[in-house]
mmCIF file of C-alpha atoms in Angstrom:
data_model
loop_
_atom_site.group_PDB
_atom_site.id
_atom_site.type_symbol
_atom_site.label_atom_id
_atom_site.label_comp_id
_atom_site.label_asym_id
_atom_site.label_seq_id
_atom_site.Cartn_x
_atom_site.Cartn_y
_atom_site.Cartn_z
ATOM 1 C CA VAL A 108 95.945 -36.127 -17.336
ATOM 2 C CA PHE A 109 98.080 -35.603 -14.223
ATOM 3 C CA TYR A 110 95.138 -34.131 -12.317
ATOM 4 C CA THR A 111 92.770 -36.926 -13.318
ATOM 5 C CA VAL A 112 95.161 -39.779 -12.569
ATOM 6 C CA VAL A 113 96.379 -38.464 -9.221
ATOM 7 C CA ALA A 114 92.957 -37.345 -7.964
ATOM 8 C CA SER A 115 91.204 -40.559 -9.051
ATOM 9 C CA ALA A 116 93.876 -42.822 -7.592
ATOM 10 C CA ALA A 117 93.975 -40.910 -4.302
ATOM 11 C CA LYS A 118 90.167 -40.912 -3.993
ATOM 12 C CA PHE A 119 89.987 -44.653 -4.652
ATOM 13 C CA VAL A 120 92.772 -45.591 -2.219
ATOM 14 C CA ILE A 121 91.501 -43.374 0.605
ATOM 15 C CA GLY A 122 87.876 -44.321 -0.119
ATOM 16 C CA LEU A 123 88.720 -48.022 -0.003
ATOM 17 C CA TYR A 124 90.525 -47.553 3.303
ATOM 18 C CA LEU A 125 87.536 -45.722 4.773
ATOM 19 C CA ALA A 126 85.115 -48.352 3.449
ATOM 20 C CA VAL A 127 87.131 -51.071 5.164
ATOM 21 C CA LEU A 128 87.255 -48.985 8.339
ATOM 22 C CA LEU A 129 83.509 -48.333 8.293
ATOM 23 C CA ASN A 130 82.790 -52.023 7.783
ATOM 24 C CA GLU A 131 84.543 -53.003 11.010
ATOM 25 C CA ARG A 132 82.948 -53.159 14.436
ATOM 26 C CA LEU A 133 84.140 -49.951 16.041
ATOM 27 C CA PRO A 134 83.013 -47.951 19.056
ATOM 28 C CA PHE A 135 81.252 -44.732 18.036
ATOM 29 C CA LYS A 136 80.809 -46.060 14.491
ATOM 30 C CA ALA A 137 77.834 -43.760 13.790
ATOM 31 C CA ILE A 138 79.822 -40.675 14.807
ATOM 32 C CA LEU A 139 82.761 -41.791 12.660
ATOM 33 C CA ARG A 140 80.459 -42.237 9.649
ATOM 34 C CA ALA A 141 79.006 -38.774 10.198
ATOM 35 C CA ILE A 142 82.472 -37.212 10.332
ATOM 36 C CA ILE A 143 83.544 -39.007 7.158
ATOM 37 C CA LEU A 144 80.420 -37.807 5.336
ATOM 38 C CA ILE A 145 80.885 -34.121 6.198
ATOM 39 C CA PRO A 146 82.689 -33.241 2.919
ATOM 40 C CA PHE A 147 79.890 -34.942 0.965
ATOM 41 C CA ILE A 148 77.128 -33.195 2.906
ATOM 42 C CA VAL A 149 78.578 -29.681 2.833
ATOM 43 C CA PRO A 150 77.341 -27.739 -0.215
ATOM 44 C CA THR A 151 79.893 -27.140 -2.953
ATOM 45 C CA VAL A 152 79.670 -23.364 -2.550
ATOM 46 C CA LEU A 153 80.625 -23.583 1.126
ATOM 47 C CA SER A 154 83.518 -25.898 0.295
ATOM 48 C CA ALA A 155 84.732 -23.466 -2.357
ATOM 49 C CA ILE A 156 84.609 -20.583 0.121
ATOM 50 C CA ALA A 157 86.448 -22.648 2.743
ATOM 51 C CA PHE A 158 89.216 -23.623 0.311
ATOM 52 C CA TRP A 159 89.384 -20.036 -0.939
ATOM 53 C CA TRP A 160 90.167 -19.028 2.635
ATOM 54 C CA ILE A 161 92.583 -21.921 3.175
ATOM 55 C CA TYR A 162 94.493 -21.108 -0.040
ATOM 56 C CA ASP A 163 94.415 -17.301 0.274
ATOM 57 C CA PRO A 164 97.956 -15.974 -0.349
ATOM 58 C CA GLN A 165 97.740 -13.412 2.467
ATOM 59 C CA PHE A 166 95.371 -14.840 5.097
ATOM 60 C CA SER A 167 95.792 -18.603 4.694
ATOM 61 C CA VAL A 168 95.200 -20.568 7.872
ATOM 62 C CA VAL A 169 97.749 -23.140 6.683
ATOM 63 C CA SER A 170 100.476 -20.552 6.143
ATOM 64 C CA TRP A 171 99.633 -18.885 9.461
ATOM 65 C CA SER A 172 99.814 -22.211 11.343
ATOM 66 C CA LEU A 173 103.117 -23.197 9.750
ATOM 67 C CA ARG A 174 104.583 -19.739 10.519
ATOM 68 C CA GLN A 175 103.458 -20.003 14.149
ATOM 69 C CA MET A 176 105.193 -23.374 14.457
ATOM 70 C CA GLY A 177 108.345 -21.894 12.912
ATOM 71 C CA TRP A 178 108.373 -24.231 9.913
ATOM 72 C CA ILE A 179 108.207 -21.491 7.258
ATOM 73 C CA GLU A 180 109.275 -17.847 7.044
ATOM 74 C CA GLY A 181 106.656 -16.388 4.687
ATOM 75 C CA ASN A 182 103.255 -17.241 3.270
ATOM 76 C CA ILE A 183 102.802 -20.087 0.800
ATOM 77 C CA ASP A 184 101.451 -19.073 -2.598
ATOM 78 C CA PHE A 185 99.012 -21.945 -3.074
ATOM 79 C CA ILE A 186 97.345 -20.710 -6.249
ATOM 80 C CA GLY A 187 100.053 -18.500 -7.817
ATOM 81 C CA ASP A 188 102.700 -21.207 -8.188
ATOM 82 C CA PRO A 189 101.871 -23.821 -10.876
ATOM 83 C CA TRP A 190 102.788 -26.929 -8.858
ATOM 84 C CA ASN A 191 101.256 -25.632 -5.635
ATOM 85 C CA SER A 192 98.122 -24.834 -7.610
ATOM 86 C CA ARG A 193 97.959 -28.348 -9.065
ATOM 87 C CA TRP A 194 98.307 -29.991 -5.675
ATOM 88 C CA SER A 195 95.861 -27.567 -4.050
ATOM 89 C CA VAL A 196 93.133 -28.306 -6.584
ATOM 90 C CA ILE A 197 93.803 -32.051 -6.352
ATOM 91 C CA PHE A 198 93.547 -31.898 -2.558
ATOM 92 C CA ALA A 199 90.231 -30.022 -2.700
ATOM 93 C CA ASN A 200 88.845 -32.517 -5.225
ATOM 94 C CA VAL A 201 89.970 -35.503 -3.168
ATOM 95 C CA TRP A 202 88.459 -34.006 -0.013
ATOM 96 C CA ARG A 203 85.099 -33.589 -1.750
ATOM 97 C CA GLY A 204 85.126 -36.970 -3.529
ATOM 98 C CA VAL A 205 86.425 -39.457 -0.959
ATOM 99 C CA PRO A 206 83.151 -39.846 0.994
ATOM 100 C CA PHE A 207 81.252 -40.714 -2.198
ATOM 101 C CA ILE A 208 83.802 -43.364 -3.170
ATOM 102 C CA ALA A 209 83.855 -44.812 0.360
ATOM 103 C CA ILE A 210 80.073 -45.042 0.590
ATOM 104 C CA SER A 211 79.848 -46.475 -2.937
ATOM 105 C CA LEU A 212 82.381 -49.206 -2.156
ATOM 106 C CA LEU A 213 80.726 -49.937 1.173
ATOM 107 C CA ALA A 214 77.276 -50.139 -0.437
ATOM 108 C CA SER A 215 78.469 -52.320 -3.313
ATOM 109 C CA SER A 216 80.047 -54.805 -0.935
ATOM 110 C CA ALA A 217 76.904 -54.848 1.237
ATOM 111 C CA MET A 218 74.561 -55.353 -1.722
ATOM 112 C CA THR A 219 76.551 -58.012 -3.554
ATOM 113 C CA GLY A 220 78.143 -59.765 -0.612
ATOM 114 C CA TRP A 221 81.420 -59.423 -2.448
ATOM 115 C CA ARG A 222 84.299 -57.860 -0.548
ATOM 116 C CA TRP A 223 86.833 -55.476 -2.088
ATOM 117 C CA TRP A 224 89.235 -56.310 0.713
#
């Protein structure tokens, strides 16, 4: 229940923000849309491999970066600790799902003329 509620709420809030952003007149709007759609375009297998590398207990790029900045002493156990694991899986799910929600909200407002915002 925790996973579903947090992931769904985060995807909707971030997706709504991006839909509003994409609906505005912005310079480089096409490039911005392409960047936002990257998580949706990348195959699931490649995303899984990328997050496997990001969350690796020994070679994590996040842990390495935080150690280089002096913010932590040792590596973060993203998958071994229950709460870190919950948040890691939620983050990966939100990253994959936000573009779909944003495009869906943007398309629904364009088709119906009704604005969510």
